Short mmCIF file of C-alpha atoms (C1' of nucleotides) in Angstrom, two decimals:
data_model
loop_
_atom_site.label_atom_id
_atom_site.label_comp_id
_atom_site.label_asym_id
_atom_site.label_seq_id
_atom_site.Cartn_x
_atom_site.Cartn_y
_atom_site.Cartn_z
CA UNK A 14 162.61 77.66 156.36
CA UNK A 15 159.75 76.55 158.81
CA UNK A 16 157.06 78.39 158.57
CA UNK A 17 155.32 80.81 160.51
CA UNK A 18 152.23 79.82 162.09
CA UNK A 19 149.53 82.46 160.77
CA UNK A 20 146.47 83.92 161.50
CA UNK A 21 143.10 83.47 159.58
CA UNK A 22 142.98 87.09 158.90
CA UNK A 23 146.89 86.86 157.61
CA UNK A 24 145.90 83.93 155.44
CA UNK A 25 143.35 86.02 153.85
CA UNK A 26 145.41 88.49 152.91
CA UNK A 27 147.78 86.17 151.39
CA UNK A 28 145.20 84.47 149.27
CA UNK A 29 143.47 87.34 147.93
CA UNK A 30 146.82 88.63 147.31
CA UNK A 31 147.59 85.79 145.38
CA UNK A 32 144.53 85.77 143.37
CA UNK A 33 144.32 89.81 142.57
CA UNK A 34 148.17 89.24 141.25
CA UNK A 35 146.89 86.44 138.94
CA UNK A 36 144.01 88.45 137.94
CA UNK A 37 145.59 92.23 137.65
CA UNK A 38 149.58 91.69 137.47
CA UNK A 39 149.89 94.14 140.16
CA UNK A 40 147.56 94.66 144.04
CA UNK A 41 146.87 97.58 144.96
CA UNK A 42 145.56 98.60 149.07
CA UNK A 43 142.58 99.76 147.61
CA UNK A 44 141.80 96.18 145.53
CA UNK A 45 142.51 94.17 148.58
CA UNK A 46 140.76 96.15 151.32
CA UNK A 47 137.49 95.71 148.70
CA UNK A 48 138.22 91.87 148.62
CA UNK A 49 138.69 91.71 152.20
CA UNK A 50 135.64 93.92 152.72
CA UNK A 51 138.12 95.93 155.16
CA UNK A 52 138.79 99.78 155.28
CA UNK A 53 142.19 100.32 153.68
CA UNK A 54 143.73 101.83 156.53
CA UNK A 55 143.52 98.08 157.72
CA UNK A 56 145.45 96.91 154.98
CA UNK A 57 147.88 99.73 155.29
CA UNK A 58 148.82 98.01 158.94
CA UNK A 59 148.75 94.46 157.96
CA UNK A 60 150.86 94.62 155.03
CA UNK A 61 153.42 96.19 157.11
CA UNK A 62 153.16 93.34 159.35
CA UNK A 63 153.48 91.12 156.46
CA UNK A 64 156.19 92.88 154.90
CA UNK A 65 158.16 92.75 158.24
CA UNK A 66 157.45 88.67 158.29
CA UNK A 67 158.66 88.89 154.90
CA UNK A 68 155.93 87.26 153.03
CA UNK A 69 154.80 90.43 150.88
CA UNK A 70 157.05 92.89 149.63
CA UNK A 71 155.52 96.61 149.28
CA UNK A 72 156.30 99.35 146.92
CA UNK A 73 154.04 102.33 148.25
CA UNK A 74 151.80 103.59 145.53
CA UNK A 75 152.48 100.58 143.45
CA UNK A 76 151.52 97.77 144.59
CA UNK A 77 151.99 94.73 146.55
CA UNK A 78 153.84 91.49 145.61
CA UNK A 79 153.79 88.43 147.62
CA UNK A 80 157.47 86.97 148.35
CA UNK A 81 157.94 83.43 146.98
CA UNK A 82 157.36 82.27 150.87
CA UNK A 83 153.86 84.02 150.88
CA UNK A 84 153.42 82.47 147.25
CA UNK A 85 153.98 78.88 148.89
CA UNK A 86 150.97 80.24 151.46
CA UNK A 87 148.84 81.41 149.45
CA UNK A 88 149.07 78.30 147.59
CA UNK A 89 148.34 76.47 150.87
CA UNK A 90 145.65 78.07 151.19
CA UNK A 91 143.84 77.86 148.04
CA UNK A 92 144.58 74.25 147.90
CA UNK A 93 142.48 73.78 150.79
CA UNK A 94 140.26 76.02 149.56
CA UNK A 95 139.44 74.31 146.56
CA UNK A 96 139.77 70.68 147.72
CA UNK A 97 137.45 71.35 150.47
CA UNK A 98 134.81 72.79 147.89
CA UNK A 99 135.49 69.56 145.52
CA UNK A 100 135.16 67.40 148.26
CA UNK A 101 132.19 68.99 149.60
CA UNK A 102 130.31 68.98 146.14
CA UNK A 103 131.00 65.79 145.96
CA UNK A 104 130.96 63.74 149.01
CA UNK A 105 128.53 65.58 150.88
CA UNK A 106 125.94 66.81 148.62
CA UNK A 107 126.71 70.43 148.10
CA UNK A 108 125.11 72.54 145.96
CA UNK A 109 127.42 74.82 143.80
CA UNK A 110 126.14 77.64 145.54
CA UNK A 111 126.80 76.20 149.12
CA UNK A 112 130.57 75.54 148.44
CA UNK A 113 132.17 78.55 148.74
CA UNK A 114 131.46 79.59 152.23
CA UNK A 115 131.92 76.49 153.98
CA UNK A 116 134.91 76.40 152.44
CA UNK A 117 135.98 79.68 153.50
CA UNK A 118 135.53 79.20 157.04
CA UNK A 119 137.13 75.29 157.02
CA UNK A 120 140.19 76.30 154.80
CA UNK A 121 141.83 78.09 157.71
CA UNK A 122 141.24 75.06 160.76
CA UNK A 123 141.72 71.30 158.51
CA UNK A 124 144.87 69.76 158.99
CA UNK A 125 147.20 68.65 156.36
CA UNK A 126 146.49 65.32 157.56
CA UNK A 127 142.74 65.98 156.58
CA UNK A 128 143.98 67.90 153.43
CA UNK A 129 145.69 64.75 152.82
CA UNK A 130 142.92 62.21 153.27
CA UNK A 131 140.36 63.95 151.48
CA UNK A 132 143.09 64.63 148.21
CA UNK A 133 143.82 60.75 148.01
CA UNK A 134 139.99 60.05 148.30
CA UNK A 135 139.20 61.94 145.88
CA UNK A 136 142.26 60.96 144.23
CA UNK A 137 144.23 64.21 143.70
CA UNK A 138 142.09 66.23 141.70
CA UNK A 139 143.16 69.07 139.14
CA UNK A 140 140.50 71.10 139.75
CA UNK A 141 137.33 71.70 142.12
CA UNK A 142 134.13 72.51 140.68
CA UNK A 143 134.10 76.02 139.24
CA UNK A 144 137.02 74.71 137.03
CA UNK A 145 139.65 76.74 139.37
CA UNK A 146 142.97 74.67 139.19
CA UNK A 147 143.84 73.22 143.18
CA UNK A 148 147.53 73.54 143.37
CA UNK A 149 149.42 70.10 144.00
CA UNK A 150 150.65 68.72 147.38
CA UNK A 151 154.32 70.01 146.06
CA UNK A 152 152.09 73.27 145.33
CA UNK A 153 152.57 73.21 141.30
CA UNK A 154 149.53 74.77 139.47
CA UNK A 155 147.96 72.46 137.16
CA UNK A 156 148.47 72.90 133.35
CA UNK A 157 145.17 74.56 131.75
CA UNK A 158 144.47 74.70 128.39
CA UNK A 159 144.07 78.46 127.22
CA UNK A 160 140.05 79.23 128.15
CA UNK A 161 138.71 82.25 126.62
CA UNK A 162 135.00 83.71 127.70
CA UNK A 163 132.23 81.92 125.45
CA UNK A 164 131.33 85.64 124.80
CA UNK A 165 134.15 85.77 122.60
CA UNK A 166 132.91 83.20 120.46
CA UNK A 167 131.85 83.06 117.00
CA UNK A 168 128.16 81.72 116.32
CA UNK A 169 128.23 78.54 115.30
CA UNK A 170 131.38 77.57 117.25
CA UNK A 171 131.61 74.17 120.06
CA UNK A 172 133.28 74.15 123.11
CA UNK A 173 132.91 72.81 126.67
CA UNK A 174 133.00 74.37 129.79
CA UNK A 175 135.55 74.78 131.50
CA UNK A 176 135.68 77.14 134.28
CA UNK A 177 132.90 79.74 135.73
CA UNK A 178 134.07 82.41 137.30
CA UNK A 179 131.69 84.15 139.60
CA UNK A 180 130.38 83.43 142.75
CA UNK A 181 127.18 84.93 143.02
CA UNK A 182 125.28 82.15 144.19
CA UNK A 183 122.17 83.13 142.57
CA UNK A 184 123.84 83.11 139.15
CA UNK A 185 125.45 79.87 140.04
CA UNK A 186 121.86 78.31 140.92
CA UNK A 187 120.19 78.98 137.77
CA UNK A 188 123.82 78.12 136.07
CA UNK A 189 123.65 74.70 137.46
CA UNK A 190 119.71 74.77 136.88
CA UNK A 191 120.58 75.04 133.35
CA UNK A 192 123.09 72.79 133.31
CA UNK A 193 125.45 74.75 132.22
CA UNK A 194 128.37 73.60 134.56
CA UNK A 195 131.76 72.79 134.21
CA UNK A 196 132.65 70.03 131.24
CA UNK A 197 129.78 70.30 129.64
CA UNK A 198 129.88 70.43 126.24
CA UNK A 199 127.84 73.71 124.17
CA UNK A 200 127.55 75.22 120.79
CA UNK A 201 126.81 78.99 120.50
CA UNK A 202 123.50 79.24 118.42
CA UNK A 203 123.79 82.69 117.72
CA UNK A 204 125.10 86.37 119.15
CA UNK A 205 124.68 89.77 119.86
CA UNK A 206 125.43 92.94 121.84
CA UNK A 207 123.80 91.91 124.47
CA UNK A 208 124.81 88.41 125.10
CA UNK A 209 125.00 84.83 123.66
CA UNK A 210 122.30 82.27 122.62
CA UNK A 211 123.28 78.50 124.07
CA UNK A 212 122.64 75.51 122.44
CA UNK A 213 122.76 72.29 125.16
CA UNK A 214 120.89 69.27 124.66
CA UNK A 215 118.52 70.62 122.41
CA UNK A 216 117.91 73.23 125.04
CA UNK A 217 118.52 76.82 124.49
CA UNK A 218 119.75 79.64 126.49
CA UNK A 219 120.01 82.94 126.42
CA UNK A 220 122.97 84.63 128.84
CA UNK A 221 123.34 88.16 128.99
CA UNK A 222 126.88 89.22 128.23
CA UNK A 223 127.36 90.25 131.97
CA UNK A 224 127.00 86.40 132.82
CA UNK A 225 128.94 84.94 129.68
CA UNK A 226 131.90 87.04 130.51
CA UNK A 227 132.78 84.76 132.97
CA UNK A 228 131.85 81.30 131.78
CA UNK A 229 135.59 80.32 130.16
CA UNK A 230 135.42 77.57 127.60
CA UNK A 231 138.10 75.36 125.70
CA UNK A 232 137.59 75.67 122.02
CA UNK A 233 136.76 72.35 120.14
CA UNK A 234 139.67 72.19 118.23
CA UNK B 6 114.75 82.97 170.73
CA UNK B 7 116.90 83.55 168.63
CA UNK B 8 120.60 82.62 168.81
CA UNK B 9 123.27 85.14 169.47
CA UNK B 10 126.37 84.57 167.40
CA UNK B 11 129.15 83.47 169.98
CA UNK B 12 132.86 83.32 169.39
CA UNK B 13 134.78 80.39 169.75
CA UNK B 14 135.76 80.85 172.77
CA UNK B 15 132.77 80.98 174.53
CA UNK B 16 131.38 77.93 173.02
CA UNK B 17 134.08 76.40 174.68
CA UNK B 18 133.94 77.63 178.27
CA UNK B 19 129.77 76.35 177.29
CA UNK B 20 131.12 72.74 176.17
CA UNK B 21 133.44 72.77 179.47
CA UNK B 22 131.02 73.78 182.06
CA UNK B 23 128.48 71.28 180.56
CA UNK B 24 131.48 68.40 180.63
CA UNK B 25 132.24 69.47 184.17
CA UNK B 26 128.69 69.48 185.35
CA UNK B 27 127.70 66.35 183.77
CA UNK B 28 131.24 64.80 185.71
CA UNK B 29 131.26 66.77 189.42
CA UNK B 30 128.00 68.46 189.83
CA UNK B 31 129.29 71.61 190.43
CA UNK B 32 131.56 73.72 188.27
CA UNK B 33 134.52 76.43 189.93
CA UNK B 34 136.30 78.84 188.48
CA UNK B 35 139.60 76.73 188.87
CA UNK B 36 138.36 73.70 187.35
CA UNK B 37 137.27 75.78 184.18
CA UNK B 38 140.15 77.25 184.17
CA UNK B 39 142.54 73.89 184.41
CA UNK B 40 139.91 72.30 181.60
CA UNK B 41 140.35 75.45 178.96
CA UNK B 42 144.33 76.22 180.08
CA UNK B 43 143.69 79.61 180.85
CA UNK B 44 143.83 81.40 184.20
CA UNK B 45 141.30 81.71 186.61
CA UNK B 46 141.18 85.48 186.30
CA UNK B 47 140.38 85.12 182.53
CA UNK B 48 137.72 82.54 183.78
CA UNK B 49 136.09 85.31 186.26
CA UNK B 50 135.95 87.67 183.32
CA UNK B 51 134.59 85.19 180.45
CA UNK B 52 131.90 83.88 183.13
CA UNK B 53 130.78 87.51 183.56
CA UNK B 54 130.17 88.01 179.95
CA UNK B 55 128.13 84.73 179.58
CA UNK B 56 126.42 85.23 182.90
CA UNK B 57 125.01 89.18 180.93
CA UNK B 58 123.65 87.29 177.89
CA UNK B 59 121.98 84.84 180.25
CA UNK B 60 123.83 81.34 179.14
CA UNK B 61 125.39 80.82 182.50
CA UNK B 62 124.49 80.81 186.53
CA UNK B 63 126.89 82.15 188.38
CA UNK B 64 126.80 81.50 192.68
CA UNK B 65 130.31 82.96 193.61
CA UNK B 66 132.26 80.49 195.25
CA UNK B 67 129.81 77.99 195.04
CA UNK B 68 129.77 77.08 191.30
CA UNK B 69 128.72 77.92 187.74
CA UNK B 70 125.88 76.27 186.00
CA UNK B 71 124.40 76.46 182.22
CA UNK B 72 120.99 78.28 181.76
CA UNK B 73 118.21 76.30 179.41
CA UNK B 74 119.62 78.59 176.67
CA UNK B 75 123.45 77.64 177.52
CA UNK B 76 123.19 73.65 177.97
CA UNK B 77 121.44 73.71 174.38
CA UNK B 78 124.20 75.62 172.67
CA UNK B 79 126.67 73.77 174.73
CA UNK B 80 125.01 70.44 173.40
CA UNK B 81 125.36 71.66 170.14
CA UNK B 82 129.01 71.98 170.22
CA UNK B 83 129.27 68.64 171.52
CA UNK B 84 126.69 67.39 168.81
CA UNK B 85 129.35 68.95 166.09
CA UNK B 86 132.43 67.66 168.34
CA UNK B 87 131.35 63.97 168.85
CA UNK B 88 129.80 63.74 165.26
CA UNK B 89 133.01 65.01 163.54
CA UNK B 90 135.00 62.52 165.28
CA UNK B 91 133.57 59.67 163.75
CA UNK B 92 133.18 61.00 160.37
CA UNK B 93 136.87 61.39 160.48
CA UNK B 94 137.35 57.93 161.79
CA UNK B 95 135.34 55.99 159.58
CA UNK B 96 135.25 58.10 156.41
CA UNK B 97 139.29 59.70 156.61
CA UNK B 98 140.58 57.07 158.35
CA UNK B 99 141.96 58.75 161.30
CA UNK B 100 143.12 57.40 164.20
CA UNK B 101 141.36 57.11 167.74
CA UNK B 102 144.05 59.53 168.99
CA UNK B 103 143.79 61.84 166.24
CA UNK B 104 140.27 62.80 165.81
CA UNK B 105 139.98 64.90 168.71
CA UNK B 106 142.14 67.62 167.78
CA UNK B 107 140.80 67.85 165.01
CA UNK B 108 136.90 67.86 165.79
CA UNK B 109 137.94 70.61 168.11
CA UNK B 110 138.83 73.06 165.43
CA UNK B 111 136.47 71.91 162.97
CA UNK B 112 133.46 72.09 165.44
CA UNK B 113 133.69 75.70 165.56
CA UNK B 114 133.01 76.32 162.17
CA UNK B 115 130.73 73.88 160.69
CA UNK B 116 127.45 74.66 159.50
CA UNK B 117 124.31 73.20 160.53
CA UNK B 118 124.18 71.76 156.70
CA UNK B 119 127.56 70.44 157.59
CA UNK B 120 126.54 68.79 160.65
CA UNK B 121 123.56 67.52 158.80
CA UNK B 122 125.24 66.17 155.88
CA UNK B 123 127.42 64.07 157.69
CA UNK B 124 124.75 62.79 160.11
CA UNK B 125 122.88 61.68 157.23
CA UNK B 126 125.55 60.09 155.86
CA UNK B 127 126.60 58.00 158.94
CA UNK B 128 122.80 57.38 159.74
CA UNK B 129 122.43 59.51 162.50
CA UNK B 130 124.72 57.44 164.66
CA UNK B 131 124.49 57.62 168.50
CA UNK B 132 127.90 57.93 170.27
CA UNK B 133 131.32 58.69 168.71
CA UNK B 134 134.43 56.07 168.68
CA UNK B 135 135.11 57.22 172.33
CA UNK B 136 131.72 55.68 173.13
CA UNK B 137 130.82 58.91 173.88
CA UNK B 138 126.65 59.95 173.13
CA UNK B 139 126.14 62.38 170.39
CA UNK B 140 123.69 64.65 171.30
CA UNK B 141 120.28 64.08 168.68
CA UNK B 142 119.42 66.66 166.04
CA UNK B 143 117.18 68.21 169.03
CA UNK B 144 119.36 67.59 171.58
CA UNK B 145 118.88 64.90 173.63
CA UNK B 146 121.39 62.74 174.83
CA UNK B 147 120.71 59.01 173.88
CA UNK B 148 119.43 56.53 176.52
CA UNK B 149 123.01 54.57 177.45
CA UNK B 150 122.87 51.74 179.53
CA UNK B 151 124.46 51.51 182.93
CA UNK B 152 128.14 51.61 182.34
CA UNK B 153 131.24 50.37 184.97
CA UNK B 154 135.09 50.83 184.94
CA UNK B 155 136.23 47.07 184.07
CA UNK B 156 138.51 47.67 187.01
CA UNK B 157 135.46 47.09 189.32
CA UNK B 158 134.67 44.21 187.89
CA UNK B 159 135.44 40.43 189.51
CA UNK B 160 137.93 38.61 188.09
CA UNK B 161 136.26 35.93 185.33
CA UNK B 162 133.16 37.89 184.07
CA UNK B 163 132.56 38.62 180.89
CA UNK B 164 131.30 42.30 179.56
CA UNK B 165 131.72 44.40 176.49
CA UNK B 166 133.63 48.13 176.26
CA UNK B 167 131.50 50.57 175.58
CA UNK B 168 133.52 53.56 176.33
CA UNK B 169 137.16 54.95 176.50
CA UNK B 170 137.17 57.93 178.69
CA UNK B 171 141.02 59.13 178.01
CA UNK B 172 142.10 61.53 175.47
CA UNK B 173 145.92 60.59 176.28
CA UNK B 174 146.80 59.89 172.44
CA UNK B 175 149.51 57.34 173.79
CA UNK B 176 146.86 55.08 175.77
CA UNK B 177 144.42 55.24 172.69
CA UNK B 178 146.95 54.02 170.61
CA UNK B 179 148.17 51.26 172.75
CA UNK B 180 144.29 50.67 173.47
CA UNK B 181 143.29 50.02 169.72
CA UNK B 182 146.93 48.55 168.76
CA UNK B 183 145.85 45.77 171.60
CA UNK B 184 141.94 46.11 170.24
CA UNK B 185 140.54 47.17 173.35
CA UNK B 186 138.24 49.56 171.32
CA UNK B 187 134.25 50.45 172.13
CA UNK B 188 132.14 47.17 171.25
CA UNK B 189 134.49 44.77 171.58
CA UNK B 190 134.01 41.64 174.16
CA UNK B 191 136.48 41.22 176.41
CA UNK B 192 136.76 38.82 180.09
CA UNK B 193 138.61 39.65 183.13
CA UNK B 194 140.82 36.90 183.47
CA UNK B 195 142.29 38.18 186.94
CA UNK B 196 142.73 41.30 189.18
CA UNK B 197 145.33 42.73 191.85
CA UNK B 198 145.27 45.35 193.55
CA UNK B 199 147.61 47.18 190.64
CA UNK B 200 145.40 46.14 188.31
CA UNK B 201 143.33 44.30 185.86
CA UNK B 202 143.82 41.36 183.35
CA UNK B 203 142.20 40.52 180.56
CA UNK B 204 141.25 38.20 177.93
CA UNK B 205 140.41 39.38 174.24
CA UNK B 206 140.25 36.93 171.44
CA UNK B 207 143.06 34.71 173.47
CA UNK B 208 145.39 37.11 173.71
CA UNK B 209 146.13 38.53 177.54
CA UNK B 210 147.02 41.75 178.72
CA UNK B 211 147.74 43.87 181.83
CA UNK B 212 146.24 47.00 182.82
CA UNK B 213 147.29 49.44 185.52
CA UNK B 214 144.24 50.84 187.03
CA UNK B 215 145.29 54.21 186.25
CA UNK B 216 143.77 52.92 183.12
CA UNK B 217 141.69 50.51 183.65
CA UNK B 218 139.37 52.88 185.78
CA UNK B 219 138.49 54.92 182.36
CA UNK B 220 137.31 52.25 180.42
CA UNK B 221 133.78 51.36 180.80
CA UNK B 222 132.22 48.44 179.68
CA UNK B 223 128.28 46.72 180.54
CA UNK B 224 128.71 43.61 181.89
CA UNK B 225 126.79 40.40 180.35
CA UNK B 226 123.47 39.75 181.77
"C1'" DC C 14 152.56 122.42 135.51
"C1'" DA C 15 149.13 123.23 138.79
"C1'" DT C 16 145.12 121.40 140.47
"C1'" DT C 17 142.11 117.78 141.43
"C1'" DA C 18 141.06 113.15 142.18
"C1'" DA C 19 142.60 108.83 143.68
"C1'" DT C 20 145.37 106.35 146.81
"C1'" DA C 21 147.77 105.48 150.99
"C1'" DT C 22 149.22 106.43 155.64
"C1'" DT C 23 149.01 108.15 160.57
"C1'" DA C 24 147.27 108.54 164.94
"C1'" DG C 25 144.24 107.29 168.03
"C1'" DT C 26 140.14 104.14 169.44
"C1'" DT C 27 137.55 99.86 170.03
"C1'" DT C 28 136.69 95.00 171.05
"C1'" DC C 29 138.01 90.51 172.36
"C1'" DA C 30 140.26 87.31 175.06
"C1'" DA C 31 143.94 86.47 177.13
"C1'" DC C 32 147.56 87.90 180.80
"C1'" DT C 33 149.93 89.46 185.77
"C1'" DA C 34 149.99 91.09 190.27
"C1'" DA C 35 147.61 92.35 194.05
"C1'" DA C 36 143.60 92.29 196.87
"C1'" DT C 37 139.65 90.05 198.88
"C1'" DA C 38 136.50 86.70 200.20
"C1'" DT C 39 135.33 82.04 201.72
"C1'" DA C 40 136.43 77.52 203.64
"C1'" DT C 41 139.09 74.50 206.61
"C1'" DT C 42 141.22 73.22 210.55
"C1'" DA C 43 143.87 73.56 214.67
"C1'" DT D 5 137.12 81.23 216.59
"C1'" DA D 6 141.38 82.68 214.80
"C1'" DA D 7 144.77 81.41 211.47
"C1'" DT D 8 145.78 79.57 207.28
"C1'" DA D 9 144.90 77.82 202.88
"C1'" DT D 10 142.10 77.99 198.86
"C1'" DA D 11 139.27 80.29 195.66
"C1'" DT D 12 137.84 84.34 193.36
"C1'" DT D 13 137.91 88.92 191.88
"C1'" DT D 14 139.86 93.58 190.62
"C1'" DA D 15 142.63 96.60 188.14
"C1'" DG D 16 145.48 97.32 184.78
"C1'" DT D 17 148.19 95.43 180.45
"C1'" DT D 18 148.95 93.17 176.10
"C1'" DG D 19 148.35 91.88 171.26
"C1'" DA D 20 145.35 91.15 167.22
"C1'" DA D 21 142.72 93.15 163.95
"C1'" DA D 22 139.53 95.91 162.98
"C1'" DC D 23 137.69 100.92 162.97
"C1'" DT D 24 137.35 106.54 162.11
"C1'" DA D 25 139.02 110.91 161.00
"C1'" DA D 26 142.49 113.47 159.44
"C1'" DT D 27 146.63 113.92 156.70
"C1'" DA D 28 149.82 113.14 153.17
"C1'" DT D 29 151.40 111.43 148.79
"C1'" DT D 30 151.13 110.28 143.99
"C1'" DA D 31 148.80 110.15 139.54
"C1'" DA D 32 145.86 112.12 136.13
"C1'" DT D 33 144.04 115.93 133.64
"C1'" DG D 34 142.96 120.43 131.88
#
DNA sequence: CATTAATATTAGTTTCAACTAAATATATTA
DNA sequence: TAATATATTTAGTTGAAACTAATATTAATG
């Protein structure tokens, strides 16, 4: 029941884990070695350390599942993770761009006395600023409203912003640029194969379908 | 010119020699090793590798000393060390025994935007709650004035702390439970040869020279 | 269903920073 | 100065976590 005191690489693993199952149902060795930027053969030997430490369970050829201790971990981790990046957007005058790294490297050293302090200062936020939900103290995921791509959107439609999911920073630059950022409110102005015309503040943009793929909105209702 | 990228490790043996320097002069093998908890054969080989990449002078068996190169990365680590721990006391509320622990990780892996955010924000302040200087941006120690243990004072003058050199958490807590924190006035109201008295805001209390020899204070002109 | 392509694993190596045990060099002092 | 104590180094090991190259397994396709 206590835990295991693990290693930055280990908590890697676990996250990406965590977020490949969200995103594809099932992780293959191939999947996380490209997220980890590590040769698979590396994977191969530290899922079998995982697997013996019982946080991952393995099914050769199939994929990898994390056990509901390594779900509690991952969680951890990506509560850090995404606190961290709220609280250095906002307290310390991070770009949206600039977030992600730091975060990466701090995720792995803050205590939970410093997760703690900068949760209640920023008074226990749902979400950090791409719009990913940060997991609860008790390590509950948020409730989200369904999102769907503004791609998918009719012309004409209004919805807000609600979560952008890349993090190529140069996208995220001229994202923010644009002011096309989480919350804020848009109305498609028109559509076609190749993308999606914005309408913000009077302003219009163009995005090219490979950029509004990933920009998830909620749907005026 | 150009920095190498060093691991964690040897940015602390760097910090440590530097400490040690500043404090004896002259820096052995054993000390280092008694200051990082490592063995002094570990220390031989770690020296060797800094002592190739030119951040460390090394006279065998009479001392190690920090290159031009070396005392400016090691005065970086302190920079990131000493400014974390007051961000983390005044900004997250942590305690005078629990900022050090923490700086220790988190000075590691910082970024120099990091560092800068947060010396912005606290207006490029000059020592840390220890009273300890904070290296500047470029690296220079601030001008402190001449400091004494209160224990060498005589009984009946009057002088101000200005630094706590103990990281025993259960002295700093006692310490800033009883106020005797960096800035504050205090008077020695008497002395024996076990220790030292004193007078702070009309309340009295004893100190054991054991303690009383690591806090420093400048005495009123 | 046999072959090919994709996926995963083995075996052996490397690097880093520690370790132990044993050897050696210097310093102290009787 | 010789003997002893202290300080330092050498040589070899360990444990992580990566790597390469080669091999093996499964899945997909013609």
């Amino acid at each position: 029941m206590n835990k295991p005191r693990l290693s930055e690489s280990q908590e890697d693993y676990l996250k990406e884990i965590y977020k490949l199952e969200e995103l594809n149902g099932r992780v293959g060795m191939q999947d996380l070695a490209k997220r980890l930027d590590v040769r698979p053969a590396s994977v191969t030997g530290m899922v079998k350390k995982l697997v013996q430490v019982q946080l991952v369970e393995h099914e050769p050829y199939k994929g990898v599942r994390l056990t509901d201790v390594g779900e509690k971990i991952a969680l951890e981790v990506l509560r850090h993770h995404r606190l961290l990046e709220l609280y250095l957007a906002n307290h310390l005058n991070y770009t949206w761009d600039e977030i992600h790294e730091e975060a990466e490297r701090l995720e792995h050293v803050i205590s939970e006395k410093f997760e703690a302090a900068i949760a209640e200062l920023m008074d226990h936020p749902t979400h950090d600023p791409h719009g990913d939900p940060i997991p609860s103290a008790d390590l509950k995921i948020p409730e989200t409203p369904d999102l769907k791509p503004v791609s998918s959107l009719k012309a004409g439609s209004f919805s807000t912003i609600r979560r952008v999911m890349t993090q190529d920073k140069d996208i995220l630059n001229m994202l923010s640029r644009l002011n096309l950022i989480v919350n804020r409110d848009i109305q498609v102005a028109g559509k076609d194969s190749s993308g999606v015309r914005l309408k913000v503040d009077e302003q219009q943009y163009f995005l090219p379908l490979s950029i509004a793929n990933f920009i998830f909105v909620e749907c005026d209702s």
